[in-house]
mmCIF file of C-alpha atoms and ligand atoms in Angstrom:
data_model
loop_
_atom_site.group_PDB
_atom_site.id
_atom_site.type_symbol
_atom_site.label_atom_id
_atom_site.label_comp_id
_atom_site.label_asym_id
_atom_site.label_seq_id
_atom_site.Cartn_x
_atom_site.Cartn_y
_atom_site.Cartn_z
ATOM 1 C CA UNK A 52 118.391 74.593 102.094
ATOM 2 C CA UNK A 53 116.491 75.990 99.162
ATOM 3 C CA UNK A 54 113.296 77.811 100.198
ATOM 4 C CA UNK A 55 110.105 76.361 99.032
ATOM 5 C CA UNK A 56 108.320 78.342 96.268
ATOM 6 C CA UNK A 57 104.871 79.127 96.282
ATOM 7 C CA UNK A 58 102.530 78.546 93.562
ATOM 8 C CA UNK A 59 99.553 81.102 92.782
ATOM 9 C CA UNK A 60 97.186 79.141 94.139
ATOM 10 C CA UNK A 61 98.750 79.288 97.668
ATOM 11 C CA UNK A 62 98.972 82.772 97.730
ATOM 12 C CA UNK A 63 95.461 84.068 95.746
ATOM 13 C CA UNK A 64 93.780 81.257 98.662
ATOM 14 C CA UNK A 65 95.563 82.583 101.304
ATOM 15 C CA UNK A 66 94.256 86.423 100.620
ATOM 16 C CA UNK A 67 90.629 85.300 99.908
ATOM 17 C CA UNK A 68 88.989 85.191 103.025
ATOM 18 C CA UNK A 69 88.040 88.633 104.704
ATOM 19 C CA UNK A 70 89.784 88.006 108.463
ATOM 20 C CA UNK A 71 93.565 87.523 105.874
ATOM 21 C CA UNK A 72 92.788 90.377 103.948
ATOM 22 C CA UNK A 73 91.930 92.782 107.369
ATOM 23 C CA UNK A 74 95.158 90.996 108.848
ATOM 24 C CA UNK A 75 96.779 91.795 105.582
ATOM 25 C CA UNK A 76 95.814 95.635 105.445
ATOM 26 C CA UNK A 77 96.446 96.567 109.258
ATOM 27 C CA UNK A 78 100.130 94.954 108.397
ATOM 28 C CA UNK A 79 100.262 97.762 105.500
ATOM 29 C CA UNK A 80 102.004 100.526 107.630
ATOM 30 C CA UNK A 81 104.307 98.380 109.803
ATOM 31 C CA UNK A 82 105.323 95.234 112.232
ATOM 32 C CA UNK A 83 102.816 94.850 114.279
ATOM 33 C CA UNK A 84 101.532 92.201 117.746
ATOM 34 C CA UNK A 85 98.874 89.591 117.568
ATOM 35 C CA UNK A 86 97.283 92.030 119.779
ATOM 36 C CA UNK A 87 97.628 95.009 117.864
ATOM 37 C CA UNK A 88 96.181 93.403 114.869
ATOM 38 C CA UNK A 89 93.393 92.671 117.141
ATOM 39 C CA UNK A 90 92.663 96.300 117.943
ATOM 40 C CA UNK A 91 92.747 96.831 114.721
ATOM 41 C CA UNK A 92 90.254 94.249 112.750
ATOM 42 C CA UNK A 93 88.495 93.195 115.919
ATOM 43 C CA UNK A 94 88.856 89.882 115.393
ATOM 44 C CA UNK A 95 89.561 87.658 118.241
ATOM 45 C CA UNK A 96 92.299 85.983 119.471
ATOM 46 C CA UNK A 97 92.123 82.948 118.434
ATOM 47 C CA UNK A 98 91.156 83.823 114.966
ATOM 48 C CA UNK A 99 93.906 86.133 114.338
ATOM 49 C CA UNK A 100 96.553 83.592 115.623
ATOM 50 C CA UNK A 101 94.762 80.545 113.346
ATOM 51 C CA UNK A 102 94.836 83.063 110.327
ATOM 52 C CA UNK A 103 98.278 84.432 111.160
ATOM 53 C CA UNK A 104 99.667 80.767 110.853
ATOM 54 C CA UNK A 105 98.209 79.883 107.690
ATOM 55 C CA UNK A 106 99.670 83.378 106.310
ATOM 56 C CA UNK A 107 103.251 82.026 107.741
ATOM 57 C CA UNK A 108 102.523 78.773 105.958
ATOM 58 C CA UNK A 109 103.089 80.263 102.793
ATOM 59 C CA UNK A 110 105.042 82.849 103.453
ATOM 60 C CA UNK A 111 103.136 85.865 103.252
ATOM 61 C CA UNK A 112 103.675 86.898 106.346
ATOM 62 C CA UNK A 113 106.771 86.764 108.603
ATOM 63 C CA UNK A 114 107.612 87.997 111.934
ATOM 64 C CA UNK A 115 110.670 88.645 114.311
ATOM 65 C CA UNK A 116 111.150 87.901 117.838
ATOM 66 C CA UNK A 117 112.143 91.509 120.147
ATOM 67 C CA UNK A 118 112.613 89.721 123.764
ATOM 68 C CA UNK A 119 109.220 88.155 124.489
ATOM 69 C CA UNK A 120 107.149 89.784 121.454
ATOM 70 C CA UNK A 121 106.745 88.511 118.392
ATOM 71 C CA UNK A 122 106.107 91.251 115.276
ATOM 72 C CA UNK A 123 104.218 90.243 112.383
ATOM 73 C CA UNK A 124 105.147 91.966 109.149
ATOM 74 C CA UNK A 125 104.660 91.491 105.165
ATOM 75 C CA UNK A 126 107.445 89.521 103.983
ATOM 76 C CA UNK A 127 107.242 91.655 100.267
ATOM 77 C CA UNK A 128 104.374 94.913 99.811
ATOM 78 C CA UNK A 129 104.504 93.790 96.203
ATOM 79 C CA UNK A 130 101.346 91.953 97.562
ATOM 80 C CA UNK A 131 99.721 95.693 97.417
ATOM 81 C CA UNK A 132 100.640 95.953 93.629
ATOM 82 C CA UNK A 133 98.738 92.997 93.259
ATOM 83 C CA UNK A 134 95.736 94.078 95.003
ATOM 84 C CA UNK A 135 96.021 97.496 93.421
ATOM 85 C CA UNK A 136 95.952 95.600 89.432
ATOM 86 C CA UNK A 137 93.290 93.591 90.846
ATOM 87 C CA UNK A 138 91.350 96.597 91.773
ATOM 88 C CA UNK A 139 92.225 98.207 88.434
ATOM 89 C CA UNK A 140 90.976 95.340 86.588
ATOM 90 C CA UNK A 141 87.710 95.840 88.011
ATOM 91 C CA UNK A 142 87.283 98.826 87.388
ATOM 92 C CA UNK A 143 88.042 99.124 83.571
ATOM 93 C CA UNK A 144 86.045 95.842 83.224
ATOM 94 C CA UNK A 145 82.958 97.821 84.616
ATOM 95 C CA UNK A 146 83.702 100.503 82.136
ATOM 96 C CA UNK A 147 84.355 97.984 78.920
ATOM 97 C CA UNK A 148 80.931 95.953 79.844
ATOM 98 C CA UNK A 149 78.120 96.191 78.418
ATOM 99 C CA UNK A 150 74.831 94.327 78.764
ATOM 100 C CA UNK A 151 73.732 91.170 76.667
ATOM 101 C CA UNK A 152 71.656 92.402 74.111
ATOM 102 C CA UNK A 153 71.633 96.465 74.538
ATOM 103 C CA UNK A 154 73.089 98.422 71.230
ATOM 104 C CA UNK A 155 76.619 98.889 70.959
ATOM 105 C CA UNK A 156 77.285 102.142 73.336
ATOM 106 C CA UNK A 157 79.098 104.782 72.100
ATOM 107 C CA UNK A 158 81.652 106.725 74.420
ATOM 108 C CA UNK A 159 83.272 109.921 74.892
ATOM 109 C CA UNK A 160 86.800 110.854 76.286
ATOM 110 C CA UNK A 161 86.847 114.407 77.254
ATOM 111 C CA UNK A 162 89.754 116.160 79.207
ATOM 112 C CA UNK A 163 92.586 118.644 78.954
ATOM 113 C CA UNK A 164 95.495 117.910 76.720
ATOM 114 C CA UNK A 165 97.540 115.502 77.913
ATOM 115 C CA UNK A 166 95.437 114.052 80.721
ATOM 116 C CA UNK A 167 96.125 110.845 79.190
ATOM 117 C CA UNK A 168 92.750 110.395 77.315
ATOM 118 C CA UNK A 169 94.555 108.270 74.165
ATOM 119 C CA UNK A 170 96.889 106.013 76.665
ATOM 120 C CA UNK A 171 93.350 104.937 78.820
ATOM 121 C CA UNK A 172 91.618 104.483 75.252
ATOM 122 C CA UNK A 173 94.667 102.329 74.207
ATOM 123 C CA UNK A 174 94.568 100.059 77.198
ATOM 124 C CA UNK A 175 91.395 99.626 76.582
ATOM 125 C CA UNK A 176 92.012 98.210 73.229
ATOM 126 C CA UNK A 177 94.612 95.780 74.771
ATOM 127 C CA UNK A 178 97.849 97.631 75.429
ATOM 128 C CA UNK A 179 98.575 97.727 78.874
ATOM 129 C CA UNK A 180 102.310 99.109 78.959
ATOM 130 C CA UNK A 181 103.256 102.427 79.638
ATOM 131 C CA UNK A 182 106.312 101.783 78.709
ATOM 132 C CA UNK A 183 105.078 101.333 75.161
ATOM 133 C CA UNK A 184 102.810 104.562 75.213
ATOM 134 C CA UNK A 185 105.672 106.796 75.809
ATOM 135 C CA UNK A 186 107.924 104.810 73.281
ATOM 136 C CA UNK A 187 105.334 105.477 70.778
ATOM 137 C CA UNK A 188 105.571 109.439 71.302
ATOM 138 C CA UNK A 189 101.565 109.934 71.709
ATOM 139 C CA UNK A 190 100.934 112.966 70.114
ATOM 140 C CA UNK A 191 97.757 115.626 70.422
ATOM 141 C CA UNK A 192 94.574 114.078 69.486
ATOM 142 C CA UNK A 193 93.573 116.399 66.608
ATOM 143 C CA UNK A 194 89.889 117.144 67.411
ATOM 144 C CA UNK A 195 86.913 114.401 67.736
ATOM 145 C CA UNK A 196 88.456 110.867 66.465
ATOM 146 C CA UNK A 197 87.113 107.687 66.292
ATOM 147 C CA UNK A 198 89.943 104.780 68.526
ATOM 148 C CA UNK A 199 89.687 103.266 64.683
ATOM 149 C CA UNK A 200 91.458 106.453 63.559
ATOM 150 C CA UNK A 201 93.950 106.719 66.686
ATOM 151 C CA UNK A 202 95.081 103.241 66.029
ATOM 152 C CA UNK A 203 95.304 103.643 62.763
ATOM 153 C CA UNK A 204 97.730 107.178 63.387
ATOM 154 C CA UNK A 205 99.871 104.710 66.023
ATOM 155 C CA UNK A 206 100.517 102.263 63.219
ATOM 156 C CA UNK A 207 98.645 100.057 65.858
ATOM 157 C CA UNK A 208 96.049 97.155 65.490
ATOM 158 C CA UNK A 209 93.541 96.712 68.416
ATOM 159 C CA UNK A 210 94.045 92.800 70.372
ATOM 160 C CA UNK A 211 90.349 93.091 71.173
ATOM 161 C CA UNK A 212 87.427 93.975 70.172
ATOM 162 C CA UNK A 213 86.008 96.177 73.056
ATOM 163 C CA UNK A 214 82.270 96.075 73.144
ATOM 164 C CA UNK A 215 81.670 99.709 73.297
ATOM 165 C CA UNK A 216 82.916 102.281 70.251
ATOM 166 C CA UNK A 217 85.337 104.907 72.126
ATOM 167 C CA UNK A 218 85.931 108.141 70.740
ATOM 168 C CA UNK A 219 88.739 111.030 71.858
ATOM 169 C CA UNK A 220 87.966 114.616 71.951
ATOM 170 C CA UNK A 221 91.530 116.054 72.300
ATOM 171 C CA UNK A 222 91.776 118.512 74.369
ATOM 172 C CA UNK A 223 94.451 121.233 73.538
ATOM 173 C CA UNK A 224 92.938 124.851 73.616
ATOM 174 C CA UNK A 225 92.233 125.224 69.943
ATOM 175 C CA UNK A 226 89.665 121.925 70.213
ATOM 176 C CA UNK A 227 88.148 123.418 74.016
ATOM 177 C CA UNK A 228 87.784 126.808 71.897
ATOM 178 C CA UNK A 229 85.670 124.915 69.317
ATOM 179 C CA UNK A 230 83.745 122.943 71.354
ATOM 180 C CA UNK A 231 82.742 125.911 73.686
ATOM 181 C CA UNK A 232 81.014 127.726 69.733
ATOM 182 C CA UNK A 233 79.011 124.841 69.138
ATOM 183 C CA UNK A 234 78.951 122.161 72.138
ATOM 184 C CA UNK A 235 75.752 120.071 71.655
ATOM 185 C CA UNK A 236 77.377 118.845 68.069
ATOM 186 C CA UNK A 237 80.136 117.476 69.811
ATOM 187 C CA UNK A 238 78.188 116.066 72.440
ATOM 188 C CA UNK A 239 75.291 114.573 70.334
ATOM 189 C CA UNK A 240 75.005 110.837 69.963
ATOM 190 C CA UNK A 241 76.865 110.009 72.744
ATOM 191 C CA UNK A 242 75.430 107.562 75.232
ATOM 192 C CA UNK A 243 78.332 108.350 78.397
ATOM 193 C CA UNK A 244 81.051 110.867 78.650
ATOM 194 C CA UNK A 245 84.393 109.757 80.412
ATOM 195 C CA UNK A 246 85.503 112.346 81.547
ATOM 196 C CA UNK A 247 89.580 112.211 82.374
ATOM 197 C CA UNK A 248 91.668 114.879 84.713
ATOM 198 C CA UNK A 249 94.817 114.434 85.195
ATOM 199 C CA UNK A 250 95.784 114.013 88.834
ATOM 200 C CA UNK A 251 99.310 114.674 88.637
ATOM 201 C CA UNK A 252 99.003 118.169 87.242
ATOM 202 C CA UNK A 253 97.999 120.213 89.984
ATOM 203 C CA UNK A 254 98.117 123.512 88.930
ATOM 204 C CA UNK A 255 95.545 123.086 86.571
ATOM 205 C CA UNK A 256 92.817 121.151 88.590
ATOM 206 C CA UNK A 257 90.880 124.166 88.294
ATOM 207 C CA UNK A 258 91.008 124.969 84.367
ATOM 208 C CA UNK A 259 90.176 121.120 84.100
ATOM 209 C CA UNK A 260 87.393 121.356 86.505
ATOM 210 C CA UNK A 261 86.029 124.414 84.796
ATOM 211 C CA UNK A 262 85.784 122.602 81.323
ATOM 212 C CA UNK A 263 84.294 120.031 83.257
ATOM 213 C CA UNK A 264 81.340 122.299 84.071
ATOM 214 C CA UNK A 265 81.294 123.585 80.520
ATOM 215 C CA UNK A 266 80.541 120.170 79.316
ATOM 216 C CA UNK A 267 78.218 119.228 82.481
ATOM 217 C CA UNK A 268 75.764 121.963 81.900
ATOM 218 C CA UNK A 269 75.686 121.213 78.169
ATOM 219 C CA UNK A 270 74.771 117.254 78.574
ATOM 220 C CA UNK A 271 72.579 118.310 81.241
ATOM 221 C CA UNK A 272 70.594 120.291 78.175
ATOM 222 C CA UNK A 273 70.554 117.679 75.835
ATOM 223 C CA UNK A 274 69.554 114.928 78.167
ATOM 224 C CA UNK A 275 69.178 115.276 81.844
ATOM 225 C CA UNK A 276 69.683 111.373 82.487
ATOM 226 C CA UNK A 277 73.483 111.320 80.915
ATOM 227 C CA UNK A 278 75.689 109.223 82.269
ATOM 228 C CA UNK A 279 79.623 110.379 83.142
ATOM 229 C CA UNK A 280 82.227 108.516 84.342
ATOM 230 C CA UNK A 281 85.126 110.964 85.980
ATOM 231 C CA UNK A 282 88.494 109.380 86.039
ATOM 232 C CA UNK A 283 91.235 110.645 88.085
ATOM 233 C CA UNK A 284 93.828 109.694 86.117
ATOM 234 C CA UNK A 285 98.058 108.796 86.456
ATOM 235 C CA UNK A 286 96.680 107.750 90.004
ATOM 236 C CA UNK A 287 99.611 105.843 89.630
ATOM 237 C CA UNK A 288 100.420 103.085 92.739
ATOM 238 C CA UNK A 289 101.374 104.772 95.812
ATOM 239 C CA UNK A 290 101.148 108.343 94.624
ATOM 240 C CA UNK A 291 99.339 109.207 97.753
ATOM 241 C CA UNK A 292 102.367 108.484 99.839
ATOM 242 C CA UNK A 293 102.965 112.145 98.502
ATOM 243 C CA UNK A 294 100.470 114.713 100.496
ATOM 244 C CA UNK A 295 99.391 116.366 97.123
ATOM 245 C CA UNK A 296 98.192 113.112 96.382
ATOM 246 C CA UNK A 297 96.333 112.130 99.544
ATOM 247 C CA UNK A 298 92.990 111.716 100.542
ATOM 248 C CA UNK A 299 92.184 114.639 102.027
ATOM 249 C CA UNK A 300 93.959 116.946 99.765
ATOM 250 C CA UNK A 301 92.638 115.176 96.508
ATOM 251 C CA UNK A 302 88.619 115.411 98.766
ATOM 252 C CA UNK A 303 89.496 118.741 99.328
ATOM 253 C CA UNK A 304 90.917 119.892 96.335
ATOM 254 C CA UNK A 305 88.659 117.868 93.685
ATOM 255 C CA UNK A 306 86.082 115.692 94.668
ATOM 256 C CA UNK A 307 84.607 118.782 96.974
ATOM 257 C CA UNK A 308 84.900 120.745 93.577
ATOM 258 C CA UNK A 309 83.561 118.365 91.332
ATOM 259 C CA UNK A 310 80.130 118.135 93.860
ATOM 260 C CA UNK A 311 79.805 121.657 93.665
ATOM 261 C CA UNK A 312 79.545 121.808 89.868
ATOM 262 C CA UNK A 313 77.836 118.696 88.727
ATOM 263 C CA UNK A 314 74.062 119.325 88.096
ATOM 264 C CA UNK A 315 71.448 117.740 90.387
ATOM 265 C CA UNK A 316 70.098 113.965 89.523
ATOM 266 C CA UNK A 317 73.280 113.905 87.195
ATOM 267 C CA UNK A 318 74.483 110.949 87.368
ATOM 268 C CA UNK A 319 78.105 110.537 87.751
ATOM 269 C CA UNK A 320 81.000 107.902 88.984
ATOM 270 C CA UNK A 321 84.292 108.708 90.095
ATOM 271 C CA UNK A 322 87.086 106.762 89.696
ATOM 272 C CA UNK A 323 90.928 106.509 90.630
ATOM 273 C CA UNK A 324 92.678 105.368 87.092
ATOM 274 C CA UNK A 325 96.480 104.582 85.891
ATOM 275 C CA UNK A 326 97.545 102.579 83.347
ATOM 276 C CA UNK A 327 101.033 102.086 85.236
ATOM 277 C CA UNK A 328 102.440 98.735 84.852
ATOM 278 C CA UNK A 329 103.091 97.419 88.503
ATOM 279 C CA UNK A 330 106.277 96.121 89.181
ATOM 280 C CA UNK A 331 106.884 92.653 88.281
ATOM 281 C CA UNK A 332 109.616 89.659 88.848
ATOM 282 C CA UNK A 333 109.768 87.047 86.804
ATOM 283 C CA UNK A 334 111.727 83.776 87.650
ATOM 284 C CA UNK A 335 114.666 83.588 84.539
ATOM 285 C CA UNK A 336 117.341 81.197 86.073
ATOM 286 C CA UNK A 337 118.298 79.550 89.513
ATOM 287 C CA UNK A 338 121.825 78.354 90.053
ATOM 288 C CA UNK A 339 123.103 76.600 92.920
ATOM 289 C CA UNK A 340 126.721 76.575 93.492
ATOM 290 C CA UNK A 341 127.417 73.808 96.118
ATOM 291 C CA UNK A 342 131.220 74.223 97.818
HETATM 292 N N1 GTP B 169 102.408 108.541 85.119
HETATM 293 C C1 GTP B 169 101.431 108.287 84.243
HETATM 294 N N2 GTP B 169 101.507 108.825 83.002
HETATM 295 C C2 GTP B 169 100.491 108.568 82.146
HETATM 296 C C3 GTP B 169 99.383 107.754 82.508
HETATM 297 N N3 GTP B 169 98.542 107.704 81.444
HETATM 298 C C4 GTP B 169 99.096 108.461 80.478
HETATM 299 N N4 GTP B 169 100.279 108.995 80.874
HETATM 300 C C5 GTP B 169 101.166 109.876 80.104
HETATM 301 O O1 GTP B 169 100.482 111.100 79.848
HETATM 302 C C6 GTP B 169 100.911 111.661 78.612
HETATM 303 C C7 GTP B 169 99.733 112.149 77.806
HETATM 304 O O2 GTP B 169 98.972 111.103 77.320
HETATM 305 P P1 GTP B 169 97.887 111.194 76.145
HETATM 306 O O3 GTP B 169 97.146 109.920 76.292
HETATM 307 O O4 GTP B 169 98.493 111.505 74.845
HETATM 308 O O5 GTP B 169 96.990 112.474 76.579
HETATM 309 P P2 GTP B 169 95.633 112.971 75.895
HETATM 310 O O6 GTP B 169 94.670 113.255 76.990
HETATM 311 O O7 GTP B 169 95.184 112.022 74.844
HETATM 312 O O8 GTP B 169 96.067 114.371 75.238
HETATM 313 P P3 GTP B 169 95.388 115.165 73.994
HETATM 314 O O9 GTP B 169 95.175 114.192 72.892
HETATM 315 O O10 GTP B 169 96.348 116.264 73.640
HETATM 316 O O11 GTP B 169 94.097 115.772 74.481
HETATM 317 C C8 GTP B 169 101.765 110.602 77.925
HETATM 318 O O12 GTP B 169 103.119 110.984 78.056
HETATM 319 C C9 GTP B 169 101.492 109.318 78.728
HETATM 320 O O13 GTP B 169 102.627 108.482 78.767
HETATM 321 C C10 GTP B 169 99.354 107.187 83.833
HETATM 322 O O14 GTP B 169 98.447 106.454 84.247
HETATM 323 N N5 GTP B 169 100.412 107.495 84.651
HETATM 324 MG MG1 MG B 170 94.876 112.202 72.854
#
């Protein structure tokens, strides 16, 4: 018998309701009981059962039978990727955004070199593959450029006009050098820094955080009510399976650092960032061999 395929609208309305998505996220680490999905979202019986079925229904969920016990499980954690890009999504649409009427906004990518300050600018500007970043052999963004310039060096044309103006500051030594003689010209006419550490390079969370307070202190003369947006970047999906990557190393190891440095009343937003493609299947061909 062939299996019933589910359209997007069965499974985006069975995730949006807050009792599917708690059901949903206490299934993330393993089968689980009616009752220990109660323990976990505190929802009661009867709910969790009447949500449980409707998950069935379309075939999010599935669940085995071990003597009198039935365990509930995810039939496929690609539903996590999902949610992840979904999450992504709304975070780079905060960052794009502007408000109706205010001037055009002009932005700042700071960082170390290769923290991955021209791939975020990029998928801003519409590319969204990673694939296609490291085909295109980024190189070193050669001091302060304008994303006009860095397309233009890519041989690349923009698929949307983004309503802020983005600039790169590379960040190999030779630029950090020059920006540490004469900081407030870099900084000048900028309304927000973004500023971009690479989360996957560990051994220099330090050096990155220290240029971090080099630039901090510096906005904080030219304007104490700057804006900066910290992205910790190649977050990439399920990186914090590893324990480098986990919560409490990456509270620990930056955020703890990054509070110790930024200026008081600073204002400043932290962010988890990757422009990694999730995994996707696409339906090419069905056969059906009858014998
Ligand atoms: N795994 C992973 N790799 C990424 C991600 N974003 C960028 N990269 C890789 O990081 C490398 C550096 O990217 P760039 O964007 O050139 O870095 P940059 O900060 O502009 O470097 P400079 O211009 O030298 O300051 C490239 O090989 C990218 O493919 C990400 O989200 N995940
Ligand atoms: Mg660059």
């Amino acid at each position: 018998m062939m299996e019933k395929q589910f359209e997007y609208m069965d499974i985006l309305k069975a995730i949006a309701d807050d009792t599917r998505m708690a059901i949903l996220q206490s299934l993330k680490s393993g089968p689980l009981t009616v009752s220990d999905i109660e323990k976990i979202t505190g929802k009661s019986h009867s709910t969790t059962s009447q949500q449980l079925k409707s998950m069935l229904n379309v075939n999010l969920v599935t669940f085995r039978k071990v003597g009198t016990q039935k365990f509930y499980q995810i039939r496929d954690n690609q539903i996590f990727d999902m949610l992840e890009s979904i999450s992504s999504y709304l975070s780079t649409s905060e960052v794009i955004s502007t408000t109706k009427g205010e001037k055009v906004r002009k932005i700042l990518l700071m960082g170390l070199d290769n923290s991955g300050k021209t791939s975020i600018l990029l998928s801003f500007l519409g590319n969204k593959n990673l694939v296609s970043f490291m085909s295109q052999n980024l190189k070193p963004t050669n001091g302060k450029k304008h994303m006009s310039e860095i397309l233009a060096d890519l041989k690349l044309e923009s698929k949307i006009q983004p309503e802020c103006v983005y600039f790169e500051y590379g960040g190999q030594v030779v630029f950090r050098e020059e920006f540490k003689k004469d900081p407030i010209s870099i900084l000048r006419g900028f309304d927000k820094i973004i500023y971009v550490i690479d989360i996957q390079d560990d051994k220099r969370y330090e050096e990155s955080i220290n240029y971090l307070k080099e630039i901090a202190n510096c906005l904080e003369n030219i304007s104490p009510s700057y804006e900066m947006d910290i992205f910790l970047h190649k977050f990439d999906p399920n990186i914090d399976i590893n324990k480098k990557y986990s919560q409490p190393t990456i509270n620990e190891k930056v955020i703890g650092r990054i509070k110790q440095i930024i200026p008081v009343g600073f204002k400043n937003t932290v962010y988890k960032t990757t422009i990694y493609t999730v995994f996707r299947k696409s339906l090419i061909m069905q056969t059906y061999h009858a014998m």
